[in-house]
PDB file of C-alpha atoms and ligand atoms in Angstrom:
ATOM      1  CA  UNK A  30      18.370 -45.204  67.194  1.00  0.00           C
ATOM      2  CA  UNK A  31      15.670 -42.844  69.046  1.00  0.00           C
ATOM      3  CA  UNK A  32      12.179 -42.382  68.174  1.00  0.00           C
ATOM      4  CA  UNK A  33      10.500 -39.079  69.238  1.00  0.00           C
ATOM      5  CA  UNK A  34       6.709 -38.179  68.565  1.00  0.00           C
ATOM      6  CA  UNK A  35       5.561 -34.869  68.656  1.00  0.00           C
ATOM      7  CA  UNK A  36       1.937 -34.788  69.347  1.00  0.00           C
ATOM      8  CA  UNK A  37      -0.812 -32.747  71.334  1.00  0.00           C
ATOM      9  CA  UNK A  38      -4.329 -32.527  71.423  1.00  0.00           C
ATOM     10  CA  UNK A  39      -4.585 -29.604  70.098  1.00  0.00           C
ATOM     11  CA  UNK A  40      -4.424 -28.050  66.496  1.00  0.00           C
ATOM     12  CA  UNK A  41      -1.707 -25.307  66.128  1.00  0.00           C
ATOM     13  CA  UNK A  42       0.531 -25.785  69.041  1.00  0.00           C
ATOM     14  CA  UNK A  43       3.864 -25.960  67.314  1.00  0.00           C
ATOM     15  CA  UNK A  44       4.294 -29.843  66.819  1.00  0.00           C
ATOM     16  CA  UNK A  45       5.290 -29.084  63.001  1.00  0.00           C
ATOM     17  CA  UNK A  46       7.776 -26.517  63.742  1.00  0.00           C
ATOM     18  CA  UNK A  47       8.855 -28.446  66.973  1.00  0.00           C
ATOM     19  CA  UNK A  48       9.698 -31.063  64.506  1.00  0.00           C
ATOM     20  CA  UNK A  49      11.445 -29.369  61.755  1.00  0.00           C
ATOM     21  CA  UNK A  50      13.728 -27.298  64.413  1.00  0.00           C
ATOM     22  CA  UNK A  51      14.930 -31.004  66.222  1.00  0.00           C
ATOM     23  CA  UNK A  52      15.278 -32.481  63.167  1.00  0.00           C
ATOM     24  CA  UNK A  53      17.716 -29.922  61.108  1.00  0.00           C
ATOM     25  CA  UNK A  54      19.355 -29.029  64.516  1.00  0.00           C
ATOM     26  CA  UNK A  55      20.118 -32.813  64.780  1.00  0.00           C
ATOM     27  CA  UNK A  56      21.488 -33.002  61.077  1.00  0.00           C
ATOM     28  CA  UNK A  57      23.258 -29.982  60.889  1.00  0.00           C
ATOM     29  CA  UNK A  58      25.038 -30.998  64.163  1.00  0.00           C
ATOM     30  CA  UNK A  59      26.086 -34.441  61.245  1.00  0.00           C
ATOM     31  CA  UNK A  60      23.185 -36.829  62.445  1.00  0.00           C
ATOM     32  CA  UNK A  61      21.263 -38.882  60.230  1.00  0.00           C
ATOM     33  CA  UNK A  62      17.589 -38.267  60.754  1.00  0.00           C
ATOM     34  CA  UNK A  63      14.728 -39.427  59.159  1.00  0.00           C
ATOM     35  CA  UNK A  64      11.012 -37.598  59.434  1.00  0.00           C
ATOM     36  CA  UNK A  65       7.412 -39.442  59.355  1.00  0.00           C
ATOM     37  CA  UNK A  66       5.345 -37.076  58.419  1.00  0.00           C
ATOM     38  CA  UNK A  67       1.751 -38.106  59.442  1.00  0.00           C
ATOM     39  CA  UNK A  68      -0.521 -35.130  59.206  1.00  0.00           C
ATOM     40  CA  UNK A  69      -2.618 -35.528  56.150  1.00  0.00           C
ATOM     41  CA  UNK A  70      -1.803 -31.955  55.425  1.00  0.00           C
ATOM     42  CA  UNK A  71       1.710 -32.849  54.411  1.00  0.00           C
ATOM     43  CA  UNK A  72       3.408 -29.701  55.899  1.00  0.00           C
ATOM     44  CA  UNK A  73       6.903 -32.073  56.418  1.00  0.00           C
ATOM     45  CA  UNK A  74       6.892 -32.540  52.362  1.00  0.00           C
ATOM     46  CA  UNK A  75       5.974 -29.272  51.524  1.00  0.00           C
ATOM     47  CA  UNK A  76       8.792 -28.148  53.680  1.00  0.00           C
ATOM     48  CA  UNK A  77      11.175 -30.292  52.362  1.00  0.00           C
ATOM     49  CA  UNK A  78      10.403 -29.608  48.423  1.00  0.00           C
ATOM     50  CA  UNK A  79      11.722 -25.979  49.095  1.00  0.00           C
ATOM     51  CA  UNK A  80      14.912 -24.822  48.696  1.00  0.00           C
ATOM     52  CA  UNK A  81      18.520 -25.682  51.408  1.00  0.00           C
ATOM     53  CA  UNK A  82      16.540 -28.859  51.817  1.00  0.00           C
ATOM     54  CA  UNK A  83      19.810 -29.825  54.633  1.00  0.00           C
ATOM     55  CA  UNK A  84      21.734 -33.093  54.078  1.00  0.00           C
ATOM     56  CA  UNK A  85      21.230 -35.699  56.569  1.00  0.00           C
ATOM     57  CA  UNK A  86      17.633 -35.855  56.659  1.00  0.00           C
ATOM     58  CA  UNK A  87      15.266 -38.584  54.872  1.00  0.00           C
ATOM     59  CA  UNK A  88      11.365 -37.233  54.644  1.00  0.00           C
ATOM     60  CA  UNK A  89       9.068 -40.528  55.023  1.00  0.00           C
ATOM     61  CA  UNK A  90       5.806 -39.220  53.402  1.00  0.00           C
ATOM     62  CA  UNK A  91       1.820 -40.247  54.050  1.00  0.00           C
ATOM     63  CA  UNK A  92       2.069 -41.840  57.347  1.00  0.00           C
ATOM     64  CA  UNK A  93      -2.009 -42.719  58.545  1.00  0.00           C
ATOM     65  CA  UNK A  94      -2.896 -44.951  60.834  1.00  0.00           C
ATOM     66  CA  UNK A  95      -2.284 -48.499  58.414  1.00  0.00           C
ATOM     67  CA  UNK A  96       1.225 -47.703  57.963  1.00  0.00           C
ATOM     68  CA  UNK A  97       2.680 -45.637  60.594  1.00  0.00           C
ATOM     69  CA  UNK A  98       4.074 -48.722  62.508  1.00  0.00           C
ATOM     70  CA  UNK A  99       5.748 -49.502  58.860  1.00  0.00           C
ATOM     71  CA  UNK A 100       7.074 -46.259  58.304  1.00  0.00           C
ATOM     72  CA  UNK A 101       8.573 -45.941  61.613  1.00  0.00           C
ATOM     73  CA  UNK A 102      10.438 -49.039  61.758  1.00  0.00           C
ATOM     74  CA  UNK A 103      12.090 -48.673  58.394  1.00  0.00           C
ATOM     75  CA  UNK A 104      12.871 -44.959  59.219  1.00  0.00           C
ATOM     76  CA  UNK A 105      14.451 -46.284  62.518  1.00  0.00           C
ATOM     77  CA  UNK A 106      16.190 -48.998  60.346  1.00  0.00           C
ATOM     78  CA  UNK A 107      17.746 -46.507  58.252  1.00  0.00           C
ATOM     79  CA  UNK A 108      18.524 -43.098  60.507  1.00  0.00           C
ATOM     80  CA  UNK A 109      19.880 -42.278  63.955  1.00  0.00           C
ATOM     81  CA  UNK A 110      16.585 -40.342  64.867  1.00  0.00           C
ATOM     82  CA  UNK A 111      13.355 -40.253  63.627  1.00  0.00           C
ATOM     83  CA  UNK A 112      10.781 -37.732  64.266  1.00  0.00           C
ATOM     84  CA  UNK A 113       7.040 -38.335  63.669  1.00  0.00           C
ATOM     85  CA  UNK A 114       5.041 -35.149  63.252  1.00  0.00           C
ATOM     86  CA  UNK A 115       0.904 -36.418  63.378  1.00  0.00           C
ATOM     87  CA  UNK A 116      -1.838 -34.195  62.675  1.00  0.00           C
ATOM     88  CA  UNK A 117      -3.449 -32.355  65.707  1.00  0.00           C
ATOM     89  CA  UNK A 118      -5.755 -34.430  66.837  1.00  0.00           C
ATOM     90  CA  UNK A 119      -6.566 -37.755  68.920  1.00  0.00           C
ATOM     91  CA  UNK A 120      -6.375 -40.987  66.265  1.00  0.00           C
ATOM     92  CA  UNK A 121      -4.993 -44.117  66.126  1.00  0.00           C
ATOM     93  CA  UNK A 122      -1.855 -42.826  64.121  1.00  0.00           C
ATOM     94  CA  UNK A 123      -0.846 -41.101  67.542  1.00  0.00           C
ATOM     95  CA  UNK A 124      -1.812 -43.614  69.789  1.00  0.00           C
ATOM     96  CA  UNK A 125       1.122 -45.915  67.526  1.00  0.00           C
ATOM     97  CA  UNK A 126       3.410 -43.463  67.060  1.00  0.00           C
ATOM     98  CA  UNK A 127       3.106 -43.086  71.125  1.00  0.00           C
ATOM     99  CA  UNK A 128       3.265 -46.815  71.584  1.00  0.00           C
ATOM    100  CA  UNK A 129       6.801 -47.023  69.277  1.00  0.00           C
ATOM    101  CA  UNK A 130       8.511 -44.244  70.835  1.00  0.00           C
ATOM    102  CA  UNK A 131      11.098 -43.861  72.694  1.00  0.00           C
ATOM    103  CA  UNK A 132       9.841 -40.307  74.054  1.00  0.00           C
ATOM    104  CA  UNK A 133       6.773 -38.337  73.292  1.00  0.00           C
ATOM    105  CA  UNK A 134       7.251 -34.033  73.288  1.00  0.00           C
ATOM    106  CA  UNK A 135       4.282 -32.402  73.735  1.00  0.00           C
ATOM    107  CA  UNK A 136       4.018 -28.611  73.032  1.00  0.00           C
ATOM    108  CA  UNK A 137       1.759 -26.858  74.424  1.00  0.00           C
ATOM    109  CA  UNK A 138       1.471 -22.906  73.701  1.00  0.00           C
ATOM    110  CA  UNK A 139       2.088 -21.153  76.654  1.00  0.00           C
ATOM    111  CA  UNK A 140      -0.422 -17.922  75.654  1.00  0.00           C
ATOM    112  CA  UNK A 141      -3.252 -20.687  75.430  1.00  0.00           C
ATOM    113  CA  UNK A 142      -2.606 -23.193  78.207  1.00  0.00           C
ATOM    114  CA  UNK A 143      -3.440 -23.695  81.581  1.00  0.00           C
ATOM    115  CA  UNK A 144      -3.028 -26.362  83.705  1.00  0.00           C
ATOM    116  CA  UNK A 145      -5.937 -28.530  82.686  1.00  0.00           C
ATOM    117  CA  UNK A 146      -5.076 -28.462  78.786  1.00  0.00           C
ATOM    118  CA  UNK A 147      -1.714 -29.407  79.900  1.00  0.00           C
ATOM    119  CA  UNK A 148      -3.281 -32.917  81.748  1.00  0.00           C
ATOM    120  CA  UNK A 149      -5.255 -33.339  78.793  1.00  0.00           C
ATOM    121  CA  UNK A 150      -2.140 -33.462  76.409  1.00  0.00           C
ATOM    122  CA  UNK A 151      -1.248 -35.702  78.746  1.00  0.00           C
ATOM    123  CA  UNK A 152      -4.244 -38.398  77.709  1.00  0.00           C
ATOM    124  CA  UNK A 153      -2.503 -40.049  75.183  1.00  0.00           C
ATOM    125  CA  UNK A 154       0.380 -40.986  77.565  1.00  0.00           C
ATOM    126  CA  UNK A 155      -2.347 -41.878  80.553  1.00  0.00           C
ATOM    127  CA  UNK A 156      -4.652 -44.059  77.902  1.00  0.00           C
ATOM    128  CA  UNK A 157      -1.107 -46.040  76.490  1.00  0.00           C
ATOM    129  CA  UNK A 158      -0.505 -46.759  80.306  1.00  0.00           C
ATOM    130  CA  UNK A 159      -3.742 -48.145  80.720  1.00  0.00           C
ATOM    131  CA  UNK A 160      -3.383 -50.622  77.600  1.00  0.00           C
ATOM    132  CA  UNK A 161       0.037 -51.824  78.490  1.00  0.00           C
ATOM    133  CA  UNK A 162       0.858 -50.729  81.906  1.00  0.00           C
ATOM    134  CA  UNK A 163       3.693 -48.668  80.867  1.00  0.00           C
ATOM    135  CA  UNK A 164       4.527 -45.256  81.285  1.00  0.00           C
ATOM    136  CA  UNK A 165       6.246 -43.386  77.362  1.00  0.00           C
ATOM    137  CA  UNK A 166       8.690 -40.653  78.655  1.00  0.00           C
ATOM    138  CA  UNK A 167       7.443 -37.632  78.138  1.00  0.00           C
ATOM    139  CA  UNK A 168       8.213 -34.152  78.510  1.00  0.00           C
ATOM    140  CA  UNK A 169       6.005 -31.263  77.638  1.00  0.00           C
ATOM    141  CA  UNK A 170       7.392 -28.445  75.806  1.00  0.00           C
ATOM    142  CA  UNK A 171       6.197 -24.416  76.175  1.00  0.00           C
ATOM    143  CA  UNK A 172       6.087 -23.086  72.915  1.00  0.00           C
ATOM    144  CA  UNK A 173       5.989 -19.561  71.333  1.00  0.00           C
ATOM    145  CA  UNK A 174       6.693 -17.689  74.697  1.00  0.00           C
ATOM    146  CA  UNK A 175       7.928 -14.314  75.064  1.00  0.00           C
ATOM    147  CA  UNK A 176      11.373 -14.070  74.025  1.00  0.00           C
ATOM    148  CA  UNK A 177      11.696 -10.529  76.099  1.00  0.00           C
ATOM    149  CA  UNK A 178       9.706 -10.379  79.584  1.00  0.00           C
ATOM    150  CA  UNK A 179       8.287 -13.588  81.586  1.00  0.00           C
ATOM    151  CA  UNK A 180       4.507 -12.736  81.703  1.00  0.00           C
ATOM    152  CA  UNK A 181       3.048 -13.680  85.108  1.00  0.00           C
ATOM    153  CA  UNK A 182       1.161 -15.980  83.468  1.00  0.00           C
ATOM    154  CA  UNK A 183       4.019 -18.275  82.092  1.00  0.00           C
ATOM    155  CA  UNK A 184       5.536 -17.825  86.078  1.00  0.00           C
ATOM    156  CA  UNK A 185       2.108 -18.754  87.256  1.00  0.00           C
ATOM    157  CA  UNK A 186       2.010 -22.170  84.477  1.00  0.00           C
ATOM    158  CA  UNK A 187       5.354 -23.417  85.447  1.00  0.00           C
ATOM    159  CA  UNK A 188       4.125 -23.507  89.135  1.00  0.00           C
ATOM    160  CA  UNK A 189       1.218 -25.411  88.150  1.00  0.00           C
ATOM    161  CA  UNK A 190       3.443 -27.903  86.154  1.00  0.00           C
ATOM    162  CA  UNK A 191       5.514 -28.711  88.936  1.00  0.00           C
ATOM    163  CA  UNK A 192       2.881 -28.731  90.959  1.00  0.00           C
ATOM    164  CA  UNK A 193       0.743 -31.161  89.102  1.00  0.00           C
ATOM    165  CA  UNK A 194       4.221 -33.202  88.602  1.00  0.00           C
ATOM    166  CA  UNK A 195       3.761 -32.517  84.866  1.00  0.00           C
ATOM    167  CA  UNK A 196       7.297 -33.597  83.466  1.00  0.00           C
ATOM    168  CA  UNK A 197       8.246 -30.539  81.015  1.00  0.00           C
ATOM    169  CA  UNK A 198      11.210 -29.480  79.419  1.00  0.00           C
ATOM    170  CA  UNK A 199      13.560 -26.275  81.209  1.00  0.00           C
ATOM    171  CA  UNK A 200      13.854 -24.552  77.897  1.00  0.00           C
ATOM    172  CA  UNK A 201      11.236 -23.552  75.800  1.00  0.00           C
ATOM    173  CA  UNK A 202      10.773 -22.695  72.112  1.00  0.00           C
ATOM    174  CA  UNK A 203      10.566 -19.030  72.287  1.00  0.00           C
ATOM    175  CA  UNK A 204       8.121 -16.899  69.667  1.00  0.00           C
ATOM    176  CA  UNK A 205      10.661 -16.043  66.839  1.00  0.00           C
ATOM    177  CA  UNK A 206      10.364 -15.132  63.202  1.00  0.00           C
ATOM    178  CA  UNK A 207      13.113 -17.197  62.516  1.00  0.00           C
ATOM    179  CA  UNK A 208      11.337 -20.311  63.126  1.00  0.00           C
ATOM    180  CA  UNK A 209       8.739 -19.440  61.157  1.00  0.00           C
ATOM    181  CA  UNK A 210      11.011 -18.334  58.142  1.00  0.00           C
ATOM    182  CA  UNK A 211      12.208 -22.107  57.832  1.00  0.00           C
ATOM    183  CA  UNK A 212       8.951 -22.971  56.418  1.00  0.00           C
ATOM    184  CA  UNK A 213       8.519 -20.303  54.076  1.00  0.00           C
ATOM    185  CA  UNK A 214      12.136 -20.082  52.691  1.00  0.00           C
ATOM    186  CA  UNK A 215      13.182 -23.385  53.386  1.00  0.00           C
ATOM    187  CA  UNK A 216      16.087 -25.643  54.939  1.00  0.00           C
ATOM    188  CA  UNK A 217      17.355 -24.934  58.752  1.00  0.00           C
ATOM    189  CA  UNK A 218      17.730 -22.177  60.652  1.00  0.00           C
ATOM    190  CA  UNK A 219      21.994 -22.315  60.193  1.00  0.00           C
ATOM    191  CA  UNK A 220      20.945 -22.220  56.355  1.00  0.00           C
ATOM    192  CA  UNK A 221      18.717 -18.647  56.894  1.00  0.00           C
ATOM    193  CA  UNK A 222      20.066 -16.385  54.513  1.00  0.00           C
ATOM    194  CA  UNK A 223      21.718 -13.581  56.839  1.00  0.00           C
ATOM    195  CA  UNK A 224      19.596 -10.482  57.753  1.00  0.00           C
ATOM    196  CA  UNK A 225      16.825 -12.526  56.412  1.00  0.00           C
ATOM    197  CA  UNK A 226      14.876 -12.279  59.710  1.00  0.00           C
ATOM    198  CA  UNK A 227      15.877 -10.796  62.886  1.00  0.00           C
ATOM    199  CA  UNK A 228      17.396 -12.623  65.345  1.00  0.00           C
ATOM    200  CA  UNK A 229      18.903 -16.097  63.879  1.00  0.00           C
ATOM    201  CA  UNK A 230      21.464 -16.306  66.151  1.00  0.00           C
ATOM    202  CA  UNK A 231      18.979 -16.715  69.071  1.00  0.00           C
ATOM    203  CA  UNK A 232      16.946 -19.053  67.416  1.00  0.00           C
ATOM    204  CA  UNK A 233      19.684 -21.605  66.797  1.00  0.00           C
ATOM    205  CA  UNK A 234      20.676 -21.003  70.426  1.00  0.00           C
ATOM    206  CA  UNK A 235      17.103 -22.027  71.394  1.00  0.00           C
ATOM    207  CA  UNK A 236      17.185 -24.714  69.041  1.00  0.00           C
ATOM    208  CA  UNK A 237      20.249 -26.510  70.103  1.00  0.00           C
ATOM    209  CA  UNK A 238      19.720 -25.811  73.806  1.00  0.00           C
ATOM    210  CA  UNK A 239      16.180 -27.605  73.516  1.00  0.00           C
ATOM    211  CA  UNK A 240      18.141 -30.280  71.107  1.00  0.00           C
ATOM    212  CA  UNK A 241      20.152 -31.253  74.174  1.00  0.00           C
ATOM    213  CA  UNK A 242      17.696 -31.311  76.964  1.00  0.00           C
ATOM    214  CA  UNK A 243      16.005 -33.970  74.616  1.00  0.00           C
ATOM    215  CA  UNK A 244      18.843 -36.008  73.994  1.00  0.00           C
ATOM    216  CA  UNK A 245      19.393 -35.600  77.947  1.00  0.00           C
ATOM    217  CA  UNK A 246      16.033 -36.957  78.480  1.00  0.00           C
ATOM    218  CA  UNK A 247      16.344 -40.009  75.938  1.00  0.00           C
ATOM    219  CA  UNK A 248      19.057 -41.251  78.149  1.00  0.00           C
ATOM    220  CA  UNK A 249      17.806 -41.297  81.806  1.00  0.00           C
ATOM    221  CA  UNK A 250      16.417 -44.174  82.530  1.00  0.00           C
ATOM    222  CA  UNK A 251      12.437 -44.727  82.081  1.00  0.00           C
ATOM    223  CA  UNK A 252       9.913 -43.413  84.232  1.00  0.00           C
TER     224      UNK A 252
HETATM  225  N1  ATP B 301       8.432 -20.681  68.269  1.00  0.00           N
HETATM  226  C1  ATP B 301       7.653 -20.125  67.317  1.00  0.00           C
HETATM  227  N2  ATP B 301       7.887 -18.851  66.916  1.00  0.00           N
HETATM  228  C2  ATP B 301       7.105 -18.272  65.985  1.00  0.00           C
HETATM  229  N3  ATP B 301       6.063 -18.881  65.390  1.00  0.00           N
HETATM  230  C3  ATP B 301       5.774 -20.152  65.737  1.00  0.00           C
HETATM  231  C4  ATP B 301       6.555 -20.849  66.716  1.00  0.00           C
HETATM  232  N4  ATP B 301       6.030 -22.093  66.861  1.00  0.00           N
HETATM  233  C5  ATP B 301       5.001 -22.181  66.007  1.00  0.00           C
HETATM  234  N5  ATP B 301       4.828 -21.019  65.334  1.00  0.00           N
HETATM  235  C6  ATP B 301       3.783 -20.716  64.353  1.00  0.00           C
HETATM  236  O1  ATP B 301       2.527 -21.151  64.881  1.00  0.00           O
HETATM  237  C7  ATP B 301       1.736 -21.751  63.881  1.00  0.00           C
HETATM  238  C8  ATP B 301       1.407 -23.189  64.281  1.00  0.00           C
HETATM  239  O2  ATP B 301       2.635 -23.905  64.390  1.00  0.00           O
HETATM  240  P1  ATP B 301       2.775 -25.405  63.831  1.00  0.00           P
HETATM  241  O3  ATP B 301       2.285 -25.509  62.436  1.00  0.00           O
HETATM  242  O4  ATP B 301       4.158 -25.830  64.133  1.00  0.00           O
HETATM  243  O5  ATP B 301       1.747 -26.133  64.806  1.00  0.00           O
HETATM  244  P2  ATP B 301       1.147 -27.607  64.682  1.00  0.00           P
HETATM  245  O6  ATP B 301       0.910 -28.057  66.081  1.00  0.00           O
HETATM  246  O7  ATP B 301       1.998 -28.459  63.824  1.00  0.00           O
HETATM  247  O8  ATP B 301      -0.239 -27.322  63.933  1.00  0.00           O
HETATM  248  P3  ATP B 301      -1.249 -28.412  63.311  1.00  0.00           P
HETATM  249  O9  ATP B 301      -2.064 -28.920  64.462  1.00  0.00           O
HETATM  250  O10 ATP B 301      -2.037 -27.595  62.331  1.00  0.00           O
HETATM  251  O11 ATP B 301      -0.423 -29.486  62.680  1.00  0.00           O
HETATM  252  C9  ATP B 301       2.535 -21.659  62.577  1.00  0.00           C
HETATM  253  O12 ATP B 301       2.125 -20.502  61.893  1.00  0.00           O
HETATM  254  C10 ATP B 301       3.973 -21.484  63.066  1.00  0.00           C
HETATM  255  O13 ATP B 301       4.779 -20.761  62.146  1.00  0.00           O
HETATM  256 MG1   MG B 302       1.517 -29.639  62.190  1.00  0.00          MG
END
């Protein structure tokens, strides 16, 4: 059993779709996997009540701050993984779901973010250190980058990463149609009808190549 949070600061940087692609790359791959979905907004539900909902995956709805602790033990009690996807901002709801997991992704969009947003995302993990003394792994994730040619910008960000010993993942969820077509036709990316956006194949490459650097990173040891 692994808990992962998806959270960041900031509204609109992929922590919904982050989610969604783990989760359906986890259960198509035969996992059971259960999702807290803990943005008021509901986007997890909505997702799920369309159509090639995939098998494998249990959708824990209305997570807030009185009942995410709840919610996330029975979903751990019942599923291999669970995911918690939290609105975009700072509340108590993240600062539990931080404090329960076993690692934290933060995604950051690359277009958007420099180096000081990136420690900022990192607050949540600095402020849980402070109230316990202990470090949740963490790993940021780049989202929506270029798929085609690496802007100096994203060259000049991953310097600054490293530099700032900002713990972030090697691959990156790259800007694709495909990963937005999962919310408006449904299901996972391997259930896409064919020729129903460009460039599938790629996405599911992404998807499972990201899938395994985070199941790499729940089992080294804690930092
Ligand atoms: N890799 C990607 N490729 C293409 N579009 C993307 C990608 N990641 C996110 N998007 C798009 O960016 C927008 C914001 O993404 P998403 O809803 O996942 O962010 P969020 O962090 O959950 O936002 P919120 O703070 O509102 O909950 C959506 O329109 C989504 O389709
Ligand atoms: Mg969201």
């Amino acid at each position: 059993m692994a808990v992962i949070s998806v959270v960041s600061s900031k509204g609109g940087a992929g922590k919904t779709t982050t989610t969604v692609v783990l989760a359906t790359t986890l259960a198509e791959a035969g996992a059971k996997v259960g999702i807290v979905d803990a943005d008021p907004n509901q986007p997890i539900v909505r997702w799920a009540a369309k159509e090639n909902f995939p098998d494998g995956i249990t959708v824990y709805p209305d997570g807030n701050q009185s009942n995410i602790l709840d919610l996330i033990t029975k979903a751990a009690a019942e599923n291999q993984f669970v995911l918690v996807d939290p609105e975009g901002t700072a509340s108590l709801t993240v600062a539990y779901a931080v404090g329960i997991s076993d690692l934290v992704v933060i995604p950051c969009q690359a277009s958007s973010l420099d180096s000081d947003q990136a420690v900022k995302a990192l607050k949540v993990i600095e402020d849980h250190k402070r109230l316990t003394g202990k470090t949740v792994r963490h790993r940021l994730l780049l989202t929506r980058t270029p798929a085609a040619i690496r802007s100096l910008n994203l060259k000049q960000l991953e310097q600054d990463l490293e530099a700032n010993n900002i713990p972030a993942f090697q691959v990156q969820l790259v800007e694709r149609e495909a990963f937005k077509a999962i919310f408006t036709l449904g299901g996972s990316l391997q259930r896409l009808p064919a020729k129903s956006v460009s460039g599938i194949e790629r996405a599911i490459e992404n998807a499972e190549a990201l899938t395994n650097e985070v199941l790499s990173a729940l089992k080294e040891g804690a930092e």
